[in-house]
Every structure is written in C-alpha cells, then in structure tokens.
Amino acid sequence: MKHLLKLLDLSTEEIIDILNLADQLKYELKHGIPHPHLKGKTLGMIFQKSSTRTRVSFETGMYQLGGYPLFLSSNDLQIGRGEPVQDTARVLSRYLDGIMIRTFEQAEVEALAEYGNIPIINGLTDFCHPCQVLADLMTIREFKGSFDGLKMCFIGDGNNMANSLIVGGLKVGMSVSIACPKDYRPPKEILDFAAKYDNFEITDSPAQAAKNADVLYTDVWASMGQEGEAEKRKKAFAGYQINDEIMSVANADAMVLHCLPAHREEEITAKVFEEHANEIFEEAENRLHAQKAVMVKLMA
Ligand code: CP
Ligand code: NVA
C-alpha cells in the first residue's frame, strides 16, 4: 500500500491490518505508552473544504506520532490561484514525507499521487471518504466484537460516505443495504463493484433497508459544495431519516453512526442522535486512531 486514495484500492487484509494497528495505537495512547513512529517526519495537510474532525485528528495524530503537521489552506497555497496540482505534487514531494488532501475532485487526489513521490492520503473528496470509513469500521468492530453476520444500512444520499461505506462494508464481510432516492444513487463504479456481492441491496425504501440492521448510518442531505441545492434536496430526501420508526425495524441492539456534522431533524432526529451519542462520538474519536494507523503504514 503506497497511498490511501480510495478503499477500492485496498485489499480486505490491508483494511484489517490498519484496524488492528489502530486498536493497538488507541490502547497505547490510553495507557500512556509513547509511539513515536514518525519522529522527524512532516505531513502537509491541504484543505480546499472546511473541516473540524479531519484537520484536528490528523494534526494531533501526527504530533502524537512524533512528527510535524503543516496545515495548508488552499486560500494560501498557489493551488488556490490556479497552480496545477501536478506541479504542486512535484514541489511538495521535495519538502514533505506525506500529504493529506481534502478537495472536490477525486482526479486531483489521484494526480497528486501520480506526479508526487510521497504517500497521499485522501481526507475526503466528492467521490469518497476512506479515512472516515476506516474509523467507522474500527468503531463497529469495537462495539460488536466482529463483522461476522452483521448488516449495515445507510440511509440518504448516494454520496462520498455511501460510496466508501459500501466498499469498506462489503470488503470486511458485512451485508450492506442502501436506501436512497432514485436520482441520488451512488455512481456506476460503486454499483458495479457492489454487484459482485450477493449481500448487497439498494432500494428507495428506508424501512426495507433498515430491516434487521445491526448498524444504521446516515449523512447530510447536502454535502460541502452542494449548498446551492439544499432546498431541492430537502424535498428529495424527505423521509430518508433515522428516527424511532426506522429504529423499530432494525435489530433491537442496533448501533447508529454518523460521520458528522449532523443536521438534527433532517437526516436524523435529535432523539435518536442523543440516544446513540456514545457510539457517534467514539466514532469521531476513532478518526484519530485510524488515521494514525494509516500514517504509520504509509510513512514509517
Ligand atoms: N466527518 C468529517 O470528516 O468531519 P470534518 O468535516 O469535520 O473533518
Ligand atoms: N458528505 C459530507 C461528509 C462530511 C464529512 C460532505 O461531503 O460534506
């Protein structure tokens, strides 16, 4: 594994290896055991979109590993004034030991990897959010003990989160069901991947997708960059909500996850959110541990 560009590129074994190392690093952090695997290394973090979790967890994670993180806002980089990503990649490769990038186009992340010669980590694109789903898988295994026999259900937009959850969930052996409006299904590349699995289901009925689910997941109806479509999307996604009715068809001990930020009373009710806050915030914490594992695997 040279980069983390999308989960489609990773084998099941590579995913499980990252989760195991993440568990170990979490244990070490909680027990005050130092783990300076990246002493003297630097990570550049390019952000073309806002972030709370990704920025702070990568920055503190790099510090805990003994390395140095640089926050690079696209407003300040020449990339924001049109310098090609291909040139940015070749320059930054000479200063840094790794780059995390959050941007719009997946192609931009792939170009960084192609033109640079250091590990590239995708911190979210419109296409996928692999770091988030590694933390999600870590959280599911932590709460449920294993992935065996689990059904994960995603309700909402066929967006970056849905895409990575489908790929990650199926690769670790869970059943995956997706409920989204017909016009907001995941892209062909993801559906073609999922079609190879007989434990994948896509429907426009949230209740059908949630039936007997062990894990329920949702995300905002309008992602970063889609703010102008917010009103149209509110109409299209009405009913695609995790609420008491949906919880009643899932398994009694179903867990609820959300990548955050959450919009209460849109994709999830405040009641269900608060009832599952311990899972949701453990999930947010696990971003730190999972990404530290990714950085160690790629940069140590
Ligand atoms: N879930 C997530 O990626 O959060 P941020 O946008 O705050 O980084
Ligand atoms: N789908 C959301 C995820 C945020 C972590 C977005 O892209 O804005």
mmCIF file of N, CA and C and ligand atoms in Angstrom, residues 50-54 102 129 132 224 259-260 287, ligand 1:
data_model
loop_
_atom_site.group_PDB
_atom_site.id
_atom_site.type_symbol
_atom_site.label_atom_id
_atom_site.label_comp_id
_atom_site.label_asym_id
_atom_site.label_seq_id
_atom_site.Cartn_x
_atom_site.Cartn_y
_atom_site.Cartn_z
ATOM 1 N N SER A 50 -13.937 22.953 4.328
ATOM 2 C CA SER A 50 -13.885 23.079 5.786
ATOM 3 C C SER A 50 -13.665 21.728 6.449
ATOM 4 N N SER A 51 -13.245 21.762 7.703
ATOM 5 C CA SER A 51 -13.092 20.526 8.466
ATOM 6 C C SER A 51 -12.897 20.826 9.947
ATOM 7 N N THR A 52 -13.513 20.034 10.778
ATOM 8 C CA THR A 52 -13.215 20.036 12.215
ATOM 9 C C THR A 52 -12.445 18.763 12.563
ATOM 10 N N ARG A 53 -13.087 17.606 12.349
ATOM 11 C CA ARG A 53 -12.512 16.330 12.752
ATOM 12 C C ARG A 53 -11.237 15.979 11.993
ATOM 13 N N THR A 54 -11.296 16.070 10.669
ATOM 14 C CA THR A 54 -10.163 15.608 9.865
ATOM 15 C C THR A 54 -8.919 16.432 10.168
ATOM 16 N N ARG A 102 -7.872 17.260 1.253
ATOM 17 C CA ARG A 102 -9.344 17.292 1.188
ATOM 18 C C ARG A 102 -9.729 18.237 0.064
ATOM 19 N N HIS A 129 -14.669 8.956 1.114
ATOM 20 C CA HIS A 129 -14.105 9.422 2.392
ATOM 21 C C HIS A 129 -13.514 8.201 3.124
ATOM 22 N N GLN A 132 -12.693 8.266 7.010
ATOM 23 C CA GLN A 132 -13.882 8.189 7.856
ATOM 24 C C GLN A 132 -14.347 6.737 7.980
ATOM 25 N N MET A 224 -20.741 19.313 1.315
ATOM 26 C CA MET A 224 -19.962 20.526 1.052
ATOM 27 C C MET A 224 -19.837 20.715 -0.462
ATOM 28 N N CYS A 259 -21.098 10.375 10.373
ATOM 29 C CA CYS A 259 -19.733 10.898 10.214
ATOM 30 C C CYS A 259 -19.579 12.287 10.821
ATOM 31 N N LEU A 260 -20.697 13.029 10.929
ATOM 32 C CA LEU A 260 -20.732 14.407 11.449
ATOM 33 C C LEU A 260 -20.078 15.367 10.440
ATOM 34 N N ARG A 287 -11.435 8.468 14.514
ATOM 35 C CA ARG A 287 -10.746 9.080 13.375
ATOM 36 C C ARG A 287 -9.262 9.225 13.709
HETATM 37 N N1 CP B 1 -16.501 13.641 9.354
HETATM 38 C C1 CP B 1 -15.605 14.551 8.956
HETATM 39 O O1 CP B 1 -14.826 14.334 8.050
HETATM 40 O O2 CP B 1 -15.636 15.729 9.666
HETATM 41 P P1 CP B 1 -14.911 17.082 9.266
HETATM 42 O O3 CP B 1 -15.598 17.584 8.015
HETATM 43 O O4 CP B 1 -15.144 17.976 10.435
HETATM 44 O O5 CP B 1 -13.470 16.815 9.023
#
